[in-house]
XYZ file of C-alpha atoms in Angstrom:
710
model
C -2.971 37.103 -7.296
C -1.295 40.477 -7.872
C 2.442 40.442 -7.735
C 4.827 43.385 -7.159
C 7.156 43.021 -10.183
C 9.730 45.355 -8.677
C 10.002 43.211 -5.577
C 12.013 40.466 -7.261
C 14.777 42.861 -8.292
C 14.707 44.388 -4.822
C 15.168 40.935 -3.302
C 18.097 40.298 -5.622
C 19.749 43.563 -4.534
C 19.309 42.563 -0.832
C 21.012 39.250 -1.469
C 23.860 40.757 -3.496
C 24.494 43.184 -0.599
C 24.422 40.400 2.000
C 21.064 41.446 3.458
C 18.068 39.298 4.388
C 14.855 40.697 6.044
C 14.133 39.073 9.397
C 11.087 36.986 10.391
C 8.077 39.141 10.769
C 6.364 39.208 14.206
C 3.116 41.122 14.270
C -0.615 40.485 14.511
C -0.818 42.300 11.220
C 0.691 40.013 8.613
C 1.756 40.617 5.040
C 1.508 37.320 3.113
C 2.498 39.214 -0.050
C 6.099 39.347 1.139
C 6.038 35.618 1.782
C 4.604 34.883 -1.694
C 7.267 37.033 -3.311
C 10.080 35.223 -1.567
C 8.645 31.757 -2.293
C 8.210 32.715 -5.965
C 11.783 34.017 -6.079
C 13.176 30.822 -4.530
C 10.670 28.551 -6.432
C 9.648 27.072 -3.085
C 6.370 26.388 -1.235
C 5.441 26.644 2.424
C 3.010 25.435 5.023
C 1.102 28.304 6.733
C -0.954 27.621 9.843
C -4.087 29.677 10.451
C -4.531 29.099 14.218
C -7.810 30.182 15.737
C -11.578 29.664 15.381
C -12.959 28.146 12.202
C -15.017 31.227 11.382
C -12.033 33.592 11.872
C -9.940 31.412 9.591
C -12.690 31.363 6.954
C -12.863 35.189 7.000
C -9.075 35.618 6.791
C -8.632 33.010 4.021
C -11.552 34.363 1.989
C -9.682 37.676 1.811
C -6.810 35.733 0.254
C -8.847 33.620 -2.179
C -10.839 36.684 -3.289
C -7.652 37.818 -4.956
C -6.971 34.681 -7.007
C -8.709 32.030 -9.029
C -5.848 29.506 -8.407
C -7.019 27.917 -5.172
C -8.618 24.796 -3.754
C -10.380 24.636 -0.382
C -11.064 21.330 1.425
C -13.685 21.942 4.064
C -17.144 20.875 5.078
C -17.861 24.456 6.228
C -19.661 26.532 3.578
C -18.300 29.791 5.057
C -15.051 29.104 3.122
C -14.997 30.211 -0.537
C -15.886 27.310 -2.876
C -15.464 24.723 -0.065
C -15.511 21.079 -1.061
C -14.779 17.752 0.594
C -13.953 15.134 -2.109
C -14.195 11.539 -1.107
C -11.390 10.161 -3.296
C -7.850 11.278 -3.659
C -7.893 11.116 -7.431
C -10.308 14.015 -7.317
C -7.528 16.128 -5.826
C -4.380 14.942 -7.581
C -3.305 16.063 -11.021
C -4.106 19.781 -10.404
C -1.987 22.793 -9.417
C -2.912 25.760 -7.256
C -1.238 28.830 -5.847
C -3.201 28.490 -2.614
C -4.415 25.189 -1.171
C -6.537 25.286 2.038
C -7.206 22.375 4.392
C -9.753 22.938 7.186
C -8.628 20.809 10.128
C -11.962 21.411 11.843
C -13.619 19.223 9.148
C -11.420 16.335 10.132
C -7.690 15.628 9.679
C -7.415 12.745 7.224
C -3.690 12.393 6.673
C -3.976 10.884 3.150
C -6.157 13.788 2.075
C -3.923 16.508 3.514
C -0.727 14.931 2.072
C -2.392 14.666 -1.358
C -3.421 18.325 -1.189
C 0.142 19.349 -0.471
C 1.127 17.830 -3.824
C -1.151 20.260 -5.691
C 0.650 23.411 -4.477
C 2.737 25.017 -7.247
C 6.088 26.721 -6.734
C 5.606 30.072 -5.049
C 2.416 28.919 -3.354
C 1.256 27.973 0.146
C -0.683 25.195 1.863
C -2.920 26.865 4.496
C -3.813 24.527 7.354
C -6.638 25.658 9.657
C -6.303 24.497 13.303
C -7.151 25.818 16.763
C -4.520 27.790 18.614
C -1.447 25.586 19.051
C -1.830 25.593 22.855
C -5.207 23.904 22.453
C -3.960 20.919 20.391
C -3.054 18.973 23.479
C -6.746 18.719 24.500
C -8.568 19.112 21.202
C -9.943 16.329 18.969
C -10.981 16.938 15.386
C -13.969 15.256 13.632
C -11.600 12.834 11.892
C -10.754 11.123 15.179
C -13.808 8.901 14.814
C -12.229 7.354 11.695
C -9.787 5.515 13.995
C -12.212 4.550 16.754
C -14.179 1.359 17.108
C -17.771 1.242 18.254
C -18.081 1.877 22.015
C -14.776 3.895 22.063
C -14.100 7.564 22.600
C -11.013 9.755 22.847
C -10.660 13.106 24.630
C -7.164 13.817 23.337
C -5.261 12.947 20.164
C -1.610 11.799 20.563
C -1.289 12.424 16.793
C -2.156 16.108 17.264
C -0.017 16.427 20.408
C 2.919 15.250 18.253
C 2.007 17.867 15.667
C 1.949 20.525 18.416
C 5.552 19.667 19.185
C 6.689 19.487 15.572
C 5.155 22.824 14.583
C 7.737 24.584 16.737
C 10.554 22.916 14.784
C 9.427 23.141 11.155
C 9.983 25.886 8.511
C 6.389 27.073 8.642
C 4.549 30.367 9.126
C 1.873 30.752 11.794
C -0.924 33.323 11.651
C -2.914 33.407 14.910
C -6.274 34.883 15.857
C -5.034 35.787 19.382
C -1.251 35.809 19.215
C 1.425 37.532 17.111
C 1.838 36.213 13.634
C 5.103 34.425 12.844
C 6.012 34.609 9.146
C 8.953 32.387 8.252
C 10.445 34.425 5.433
C 12.989 32.132 3.721
C 16.542 33.204 2.956
C 16.960 34.437 -0.575
C 18.802 32.683 -3.384
C 20.101 34.644 -6.352
C 18.614 33.387 -9.593
C 22.066 32.145 -10.706
C 21.939 29.634 -7.838
C 18.657 28.070 -8.860
C 19.581 24.749 -10.537
C 18.035 23.632 -13.756
C 15.588 21.096 -12.382
C 15.331 19.050 -15.576
C 19.041 18.159 -15.686
C 18.765 14.954 -13.705
C 15.729 13.844 -15.701
C 17.565 14.449 -18.993
C 20.465 12.266 -17.771
C 18.098 9.439 -16.731
C 16.355 9.483 -20.096
C 19.730 9.346 -21.892
C 20.774 6.384 -19.731
C 17.493 4.605 -20.462
C 17.988 5.097 -24.175
C 21.433 3.531 -23.929
C 20.230 0.612 -21.847
C 17.168 -0.113 -23.979
C 19.232 -0.555 -27.146
C 20.201 -3.961 -25.686
C 18.302 -7.024 -26.777
C 17.222 -7.765 -23.175
C 17.050 -5.166 -20.401
C 15.005 -4.740 -17.252
C 15.276 -1.433 -15.486
C 13.780 -0.267 -12.156
C 13.079 3.506 -12.072
C 12.225 4.870 -8.604
C 11.332 8.382 -7.403
C 9.355 10.266 -4.854
C 6.316 12.340 -5.814
C 7.029 15.348 -8.035
C 10.235 14.041 -9.524
C 9.059 13.757 -13.125
C 8.867 9.958 -13.307
C 5.769 9.743 -15.543
C 6.874 12.664 -17.723
C 10.283 10.984 -18.175
C 8.550 7.932 -19.692
C 6.704 10.172 -22.187
C 9.902 12.057 -23.124
C 11.729 8.778 -23.511
C 9.263 7.665 -26.214
C 9.651 10.975 -28.011
C 13.421 10.483 -28.278
C 13.067 6.961 -29.794
C 10.539 7.641 -32.544
C 11.318 4.436 -34.518
C 10.672 2.267 -31.438
C 7.208 1.106 -30.375
C 6.316 1.467 -26.697
C 3.464 0.101 -24.563
C 2.762 1.926 -21.296
C 0.907 -0.174 -18.701
C -0.787 0.812 -15.470
C -3.860 -0.174 -13.468
C -5.722 2.882 -14.765
C -5.323 5.082 -17.827
C -5.530 8.109 -15.560
C -2.138 7.206 -14.133
C -0.340 7.504 -17.456
C -1.904 10.712 -18.820
C 1.219 12.678 -17.905
C 3.324 10.408 -20.109
C 1.009 11.023 -23.113
C 0.836 14.741 -22.371
C 4.644 15.154 -22.385
C 4.976 13.040 -25.497
C 2.427 15.250 -27.288
C 4.241 18.419 -26.139
C 7.608 17.111 -27.288
C 6.154 16.244 -30.699
C 4.125 19.482 -30.966
C 0.817 17.663 -31.412
C -2.575 17.975 -29.777
C -3.569 15.748 -26.831
C -7.135 15.819 -25.603
C -6.571 13.658 -22.557
C -8.428 10.654 -23.916
C -6.147 9.181 -26.570
C -4.819 5.732 -25.638
C -2.522 5.628 -28.665
C -0.335 8.530 -29.644
C 2.585 8.283 -32.142
C 4.719 5.350 -31.005
C 3.086 4.976 -27.549
C -0.032 3.114 -26.656
C -1.756 2.241 -23.340
C -2.569 -1.352 -22.328
C -3.828 -2.594 -18.927
C -1.796 -5.406 -17.334
C -4.233 -8.218 -17.898
C -4.472 -7.556 -21.627
C -0.716 -6.996 -21.888
C -0.021 -10.537 -20.721
C -2.308 -11.847 -23.462
C -0.465 -9.998 -26.249
C 2.173 -11.610 -28.438
C 4.643 -8.769 -28.998
C 8.394 -9.212 -29.031
C 9.945 -5.923 -30.125
C 7.942 -3.367 -28.118
C 9.467 -1.796 -25.034
C 7.151 -2.134 -22.008
C 6.799 0.804 -19.612
C 5.091 -0.003 -16.298
C 4.000 3.135 -14.472
C 3.219 2.899 -10.729
C 4.526 -0.650 -10.783
C 4.163 -0.906 -7.024
C 0.410 -0.786 -7.460
C 0.423 -4.004 -9.452
C 0.580 -7.452 -7.899
C 4.192 -8.660 -7.737
C 3.221 -11.991 -9.442
C 1.912 -9.926 -12.396
C 5.155 -7.958 -12.584
C 7.126 -11.196 -12.561
C 5.063 -12.552 -15.474
C 5.645 -9.304 -17.376
C 9.385 -9.499 -16.709
C 9.453 -13.164 -17.831
C 7.443 -12.508 -21.019
C 8.929 -9.265 -22.344
C 12.583 -8.673 -23.153
C 12.774 -4.929 -22.432
C 10.873 -3.388 -19.573
C 11.061 -0.221 -17.467
C 9.314 -0.628 -14.079
C 8.662 2.863 -12.677
C 7.257 3.448 -9.171
C 6.833 6.086 -6.494
C 8.787 5.490 -3.343
C 6.728 7.857 -1.153
C 3.110 8.351 -2.205
C -0.219 9.542 -0.846
C -2.245 6.306 -0.865
C 0.598 3.876 -0.457
C 4.297 3.439 -0.388
C 6.639 1.724 -2.841
C 9.599 0.941 -0.600
C 8.505 -2.558 0.299
C 7.623 -3.346 -3.331
C 10.957 -2.044 -4.516
C 12.838 -4.229 -2.103
C 10.946 -7.406 -3.013
C 10.829 -6.909 -6.774
C 14.448 -5.755 -6.878
C 15.510 -9.066 -5.351
C 13.644 -10.932 -8.044
C 15.134 -8.838 -10.862
C 18.632 -9.101 -9.476
C 18.281 -12.894 -9.317
C 16.582 -13.541 -12.646
C 17.878 -10.697 -14.922
C 21.588 -10.465 -15.576
C 21.172 -7.032 -17.220
C 19.013 -5.498 -14.462
C 19.694 -1.831 -13.610
C 18.179 0.573 -11.096
C 17.850 4.325 -11.736
C 16.548 6.986 -9.350
C 15.145 10.484 -9.816
C 15.966 12.616 -6.793
C 15.501 16.180 -7.792
C 11.925 17.675 -7.787
C 10.658 19.074 -11.101
C 7.848 21.457 -10.144
C 9.744 23.261 -7.405
C 13.294 23.777 -6.214
C 15.117 21.346 -3.951
C 14.980 21.731 -0.173
C 11.318 22.758 -0.490
C 9.948 23.891 2.947
C 6.462 22.427 2.301
C 7.780 19.032 1.267
C 10.088 18.989 4.251
C 7.258 19.854 6.598
C 4.821 17.269 5.217
C 7.515 14.596 5.290
C 8.238 15.320 8.964
C 4.561 15.595 9.997
C 3.707 12.236 8.421
C 7.113 10.522 8.843
C 7.293 10.067 5.058
C 10.998 10.430 5.097
C 11.508 7.773 7.803
C 14.184 5.344 6.772
C 14.559 1.942 8.414
C 18.105 1.267 9.462
C 18.675 -2.309 10.619
C 21.651 -3.408 12.779
C 24.440 -5.109 10.898
C 23.887 -8.467 12.610
C 21.475 -10.187 14.900
C 22.621 -10.117 18.528
C 20.812 -10.219 21.870
C 17.277 -8.883 21.536
C 14.242 -8.444 23.748
C 10.430 -8.331 23.388
C 8.338 -5.521 24.789
C 4.938 -3.814 24.606
C 4.853 -0.230 23.365
C 1.970 2.171 24.043
C 0.975 5.223 21.987
C 2.488 7.293 24.769
C 5.823 5.550 24.228
C 5.639 6.389 20.496
C 4.541 9.952 21.146
C 7.507 10.708 23.356
C 10.109 8.898 21.281
C 10.099 10.217 17.719
C 12.946 7.900 16.688
C 10.980 4.915 17.873
C 7.799 6.042 16.087
C 9.631 6.560 12.827
C 11.237 3.118 13.099
C 7.832 1.500 13.709
C 6.207 3.330 10.806
C 9.066 2.584 8.444
C 8.757 -1.112 9.255
C 5.039 -0.988 8.414
C 5.912 0.712 5.168
C 8.345 -2.053 4.251
C 5.866 -4.704 5.130
C 2.965 -3.587 2.916
C 2.654 -1.429 -0.173
C -0.717 -0.005 0.942
C 0.645 1.379 4.150
C -0.146 5.080 3.982
C 0.055 8.129 6.176
C -3.370 7.269 7.523
C -1.695 4.327 9.249
C 0.580 6.703 11.148
C -2.450 8.282 12.772
C -3.985 4.895 13.470
C -0.770 3.895 15.188
C -1.160 6.806 17.624
C -4.913 7.430 17.864
C -6.491 3.967 17.971
C -6.995 3.294 21.693
C -7.578 -0.428 21.257
C -4.450 -1.020 19.281
C -1.579 -2.772 21.028
C 1.989 -2.836 19.638
C 4.463 -5.571 20.518
C 7.990 -5.306 19.247
C 11.415 -6.963 19.085
C 14.229 -4.560 20.050
C 17.991 -4.885 19.782
C 19.390 -1.907 21.713
C 17.955 1.121 19.879
C 16.864 -0.790 16.794
C 13.455 -2.313 16.101
C 13.707 -5.747 14.486
C 9.999 -6.528 14.296
C 6.531 -5.230 15.191
C 3.153 -6.895 15.716
C 0.185 -4.496 15.644
C -2.947 -5.923 17.268
C -6.479 -4.569 17.431
C -8.612 -5.632 20.449
C -12.157 -6.267 19.207
C -15.442 -7.802 20.280
C -16.959 -7.841 23.775
C -19.952 -6.058 22.260
C -22.964 -5.294 24.423
C -26.352 -6.987 24.002
C -27.924 -4.046 22.144
C -25.094 -4.028 19.578
C -25.313 -7.820 19.118
C -29.058 -7.635 18.611
C -28.647 -4.828 16.018
C -26.081 -6.900 14.106
C -28.257 -9.981 14.292
C -31.241 -8.014 12.878
C -28.964 -6.454 10.224
C -29.994 -3.021 11.532
C -26.420 -1.894 12.209
C -22.850 -2.623 11.444
C -20.877 -1.112 14.284
C -17.692 0.669 13.329
C -14.569 -1.475 13.696
C -14.719 -4.964 15.286
C -13.898 -6.435 11.865
C -12.978 -9.932 12.945
C -15.958 -10.673 15.260
C -18.452 -9.364 12.746
C -17.027 -11.327 9.823
C -17.013 -14.503 11.897
C -20.536 -13.884 13.091
C -21.802 -13.579 9.511
C -20.228 -16.995 8.794
C -21.750 -18.866 11.701
C -24.523 -16.615 13.162
C -23.499 -17.327 16.763
C -23.543 -14.517 19.367
C -20.519 -15.846 21.186
C -18.264 -14.622 18.365
C -19.463 -11.044 19.123
C -19.638 -11.181 22.931
C -16.216 -12.733 23.398
C -13.098 -10.600 23.103
C -10.754 -11.024 20.117
C -7.246 -10.008 19.300
C -6.890 -9.325 15.553
C -3.310 -9.184 14.279
C -3.445 -6.186 11.939
C 0.159 -6.374 10.763
C 3.260 -8.313 11.680
C 6.531 -7.177 10.142
C 10.128 -8.243 10.531
C 13.152 -6.296 9.316
C 14.004 -7.582 5.761
C 17.539 -8.528 6.654
C 16.376 -10.786 9.503
C 13.436 -12.581 7.933
C 13.403 -16.445 7.752
C 15.005 -16.594 11.200
C 11.829 -17.452 13.135
C 11.587 -13.922 14.593
C 8.019 -13.519 13.378
C 7.051 -16.728 15.032
C 8.673 -15.730 18.314
C 7.081 -12.271 18.217
C 3.613 -13.755 17.601
C 4.087 -16.216 20.423
C 5.113 -13.358 22.791
C 2.060 -11.348 21.704
C -0.248 -14.284 22.479
C 1.347 -14.779 25.930
C 0.805 -11.128 26.757
C -2.833 -11.164 25.716
C -3.906 -14.657 26.722
C -5.646 -13.557 29.883
C -7.299 -10.627 28.154
C -8.864 -12.178 25.009
C -10.796 -15.354 24.096
C -9.470 -15.863 20.608
C -6.867 -14.631 18.164
C -7.183 -14.083 14.429
C -5.981 -12.214 11.409
C -7.092 -11.162 7.941
C -4.519 -10.823 5.177
C -3.886 -11.174 1.449
C -3.539 -14.936 1.101
C -0.371 -16.378 -0.354
C 1.008 -19.879 0.137
C 3.971 -18.526 2.120
C 1.857 -16.377 4.464
C -0.752 -19.069 5.053
C 2.024 -21.533 5.896
C 3.306 -19.090 8.529
C -0.087 -18.911 10.215
C -0.663 -22.648 10.016
C 2.744 -23.366 11.575
C 1.588 -21.204 14.497
C -1.663 -23.222 14.956
C -3.990 -20.844 13.191
C -6.648 -22.327 10.905
C -8.202 -20.751 7.863
C -11.961 -20.276 8.172
C -12.697 -17.976 5.199
C -11.289 -17.022 1.824
C -12.824 -13.981 0.163
C -14.334 -13.874 -3.298
C -12.819 -10.523 -4.414
C -9.174 -10.028 -5.301
C -7.372 -7.019 -3.860
C -6.725 -4.453 -6.548
C -3.190 -3.778 -5.456
C -1.909 -7.272 -4.581
C -4.186 -9.469 -6.680
C -4.688 -11.678 -3.618
C -7.818 -12.986 -1.940
C -8.394 -12.019 1.662
C -8.149 -14.869 4.140
C -9.256 -15.142 7.760
C -7.391 -17.363 10.161
C -8.430 -18.182 13.725
C -6.931 -19.590 16.914
C -9.145 -20.179 19.929
C -7.700 -19.289 23.297
C -10.455 -20.245 25.709
C -14.074 -21.137 25.206
C -14.543 -21.029 21.433
C -13.002 -24.310 20.359
C -16.381 -25.677 19.193
C -17.143 -22.577 17.142
C -13.673 -22.725 15.631
C -14.181 -26.375 14.688
C -17.506 -25.568 12.986
C -15.910 -22.722 11.014
C -13.094 -24.991 9.850
C -15.407 -27.793 8.741
C -17.671 -25.286 6.961
C -14.717 -23.798 5.064
C -13.351 -27.208 4.061
C -16.757 -28.381 2.759
C -17.325 -25.228 0.709
C -13.774 -24.811 -0.631
C -13.636 -28.050 -2.590
C -16.746 -26.963 -4.487
C -15.538 -23.361 -4.911
C -12.358 -24.637 -6.498
C -14.419 -25.848 -9.404
C -16.326 -22.568 -9.722
C -14.748 -19.425 -8.276
C -11.101 -20.371 -7.694
C -10.227 -22.120 -10.931
C -7.274 -19.826 -11.458
C -5.992 -19.868 -7.899
C -2.247 -20.568 -7.631
C -1.643 -24.332 -7.242
C 0.835 -23.802 -4.372
C -1.814 -21.891 -2.453
C -4.435 -24.516 -3.202
C -2.163 -27.147 -1.762
C -1.637 -25.050 1.366
C -5.357 -24.368 1.749
C -6.099 -28.089 1.591
C -3.384 -28.981 4.049
C -4.724 -31.613 6.459
C -4.216 -31.591 10.167
C -2.094 -34.832 10.223
C -2.163 -38.546 9.396
C -1.975 -40.791 6.397
C -4.600 -41.185 3.669
C -7.641 -43.237 4.592
C -8.888 -44.734 1.316
C -11.705 -47.253 1.190
C -11.140 -50.738 -0.178
C -13.520 -49.980 -3.062
C -11.511 -46.942 -4.064
C -8.311 -48.875 -3.888
C -9.691 -51.467 -6.245
C -10.893 -48.818 -8.643
C -7.468 -47.168 -8.670
C -5.884 -50.542 -9.463
C -8.257 -51.060 -12.373
C -7.281 -47.566 -13.732
C -3.636 -48.519 -13.577
C -4.292 -51.647 -15.580
C -6.482 -49.847 -18.144
C -4.671 -46.602 -19.039
C -6.929 -46.097 -22.076
C -9.815 -45.274 -19.738
C -7.798 -43.014 -17.459
C -9.910 -39.875 -18.190
C -13.022 -41.678 -16.978
C -11.346 -42.012 -13.605
C -10.954 -38.294 -12.968
C -14.065 -38.202 -10.802
C -12.567 -40.973 -8.631
C -9.278 -39.093 -8.310
C -11.263 -35.939 -7.280
C -13.236 -37.852 -4.638
C -10.108 -39.450 -3.154
C -8.187 -36.200 -3.027
C -10.943 -34.100 -1.491
C -11.408 -36.706 1.199
C -7.629 -37.199 1.653
C -5.724 -34.034 0.745
C -2.648 -35.701 2.248
C -2.027 -37.340 -1.163
C -1.024 -33.931 -2.538
C 2.105 -33.871 -0.429
C 3.849 -36.881 -1.922
C 3.477 -36.239 -5.614
C 6.022 -35.270 -8.257
C 5.891 -31.602 -9.405
C 4.008 -32.293 -12.650
C 1.483 -34.728 -10.968
C 0.889 -32.127 -8.232
C 0.072 -29.396 -10.753
C -1.937 -31.724 -12.973
C -4.059 -32.929 -10.040
C -4.846 -29.380 -8.924
C -5.287 -27.572 -12.254
C -7.186 -30.335 -14.116
C -8.993 -32.364 -11.442
C -9.605 -30.167 -8.412
C -10.040 -26.854 -10.306
C -11.705 -28.422 -13.343
C -9.833 -26.432 -15.966
C -10.075 -27.430 -19.610
C -7.563 -29.950 -20.826
C -6.203 -27.581 -23.505
C -5.500 -24.875 -20.938
C -3.762 -27.273 -18.585
C -1.701 -28.905 -21.364
C -0.463 -25.476 -22.458
C 0.488 -24.468 -18.887
C 2.350 -27.748 -18.263
C 3.852 -27.965 -21.750
C 2.116 -31.293 -22.453
C 2.169 -31.588 -26.215
C -0.416 -34.261 -27.019
C -3.338 -36.225 -25.713
C -1.182 -39.307 -25.559
C 1.311 -37.487 -23.346
C -1.536 -36.225 -21.187
C -2.747 -39.808 -20.610
C 0.750 -40.852 -19.646
C 0.914 -38.065 -17.118
C -2.467 -38.995 -15.696
C -1.381 -42.638 -15.458
C 1.690 -41.521 -13.526
C -0.532 -39.499 -11.229
C -2.721 -42.504 -10.469
C 0.351 -44.598 -9.844
C 1.757 -42.061 -7.422
C -1.542 -41.901 -5.473
C -1.823 -45.729 -5.398
C 1.767 -45.946 -4.105
C 0.735 -43.952 -1.051
C -1.791 -46.571 0.091
């Protein structure tokens, strides 16, 4: 795009003389002046194009005809080079002077937030919407993303909130029918523009000092655009005699580190090399198999890895840097940071935390970043009360959240802390899903906990028939449909369900039974409205125990591990009215299948989780006289102990109660060797059992402990 080179010196003279041109108000608008100011300040800005879609396409095409540095996200071919990529990685990693988002094609918050990250300093993000006055009764195409089958919305609380915020943000508005409002930012003399790499240089120097120690674990956190990945590459360039391994879920995530290393060394980088100078890439699963002692391990986007994997890495390697984004586009690292920081603080005496605050690609106090953070509550911080006092339970509607910005930001920040994969899409779901219900714990003006519930089921006969014939999978209604596919009974679709989507308690007040009380309150409020309750979640022993203590029963464990958490998805169920028989059938079905699946699909499942999954309802073991006699024979003939493993398997699968009164090593041996059928060599290595003789002694002790229970 053409730039008036004289303009920058003119702006400087204005500033030196204490002058600053005022906001422009005219239907005729001059974006060139805005671009010049943004370039001078090294800032970016959000510009609304308010009017019809075709008018906006015409206006923006005039702009994009003058530059090749633009990206347009739209389903409407009238826009120049319009595209609508499905995945965010197709957007990220690029830079443009002009980025255009067509709201008429559907407002997907994750997509819009990601697009904002591609705007370079001096550029704009153009957002196409109807006139602002129409947002209170307009729904975009994207609204259907947050609606279940048989639902419809005529207004969007999410967009009504935007309508209010647009009047408060540092944005420009160009209207088809009203006067344009260009927000021309105040000018900063060049001498006031800080050197944006200063903070990064200090962090790198600190890392070099820390990593000279024999054992050092460091947590490096930053928001997007702060130079976290580039800092890792520059770190390796400043320690040329030291070998580094950079680890991430995907190689794509660490390209920036390799690129900055290559630039610092003055060498070529094609974008495909997985080894460059003293840096090499290794995925997490392979890293844990390697026997290296002197390399420094760099974990990029650590929040995207399962916390158990991070703990294994921290245990195995002496010097690690765990880098992660606090506020991202597909997820959020605040909850991960809190949990993993607690582990490091407890288990690593040399643990340190560093933070990159200053942006690298643009100047601080960037108007676009500020606007996006406000629109999507990305800057919402959860502030808990100092101590637990008198609190109350209540039900919040989307209207409550819409009219109380402080309350909305608290609720969203609690969701962020509860789950790494909470994204800005969840903010829209919070406001625009009509069948969502939100129950909370409040202490004065503070939220202590939230329980987000989706009302599902009660499908009509046509929908049930279509599901039965596999002709259709209606949008939403996740719990009823999954249960139906397990049991093939229409009642699971025709009855109404309450699916707990998320339950979160303020970190400082966890382990005080608040979650249990909030869940109980939620059930009381909905008991006359629904027939059964349930939830689907990444299954850990601790989470499953919580649900079991509240009389929920597991009826399904998925076969695929979540990419972010490494956990299998579980479904738990609690019948409220007429589905007790169906629930019993689902429980029996799961129990029968799980003991077999332990030997096939779940051989590596955590032993604590296996124990929790096998937890019986109640009672003491019921072992037949024949089995008792066979156990006694094994005790008297330890040389034949391995021949009795089938007997131990049979007794345990019929009486999982025996698991709960075993020593730690017998408990792990029973699960890993007998129930999961792992090879003896693997189990011996895990349990530090040195020889076959010692293994037989451990097995004899296991038999003795089982026999003692009967």
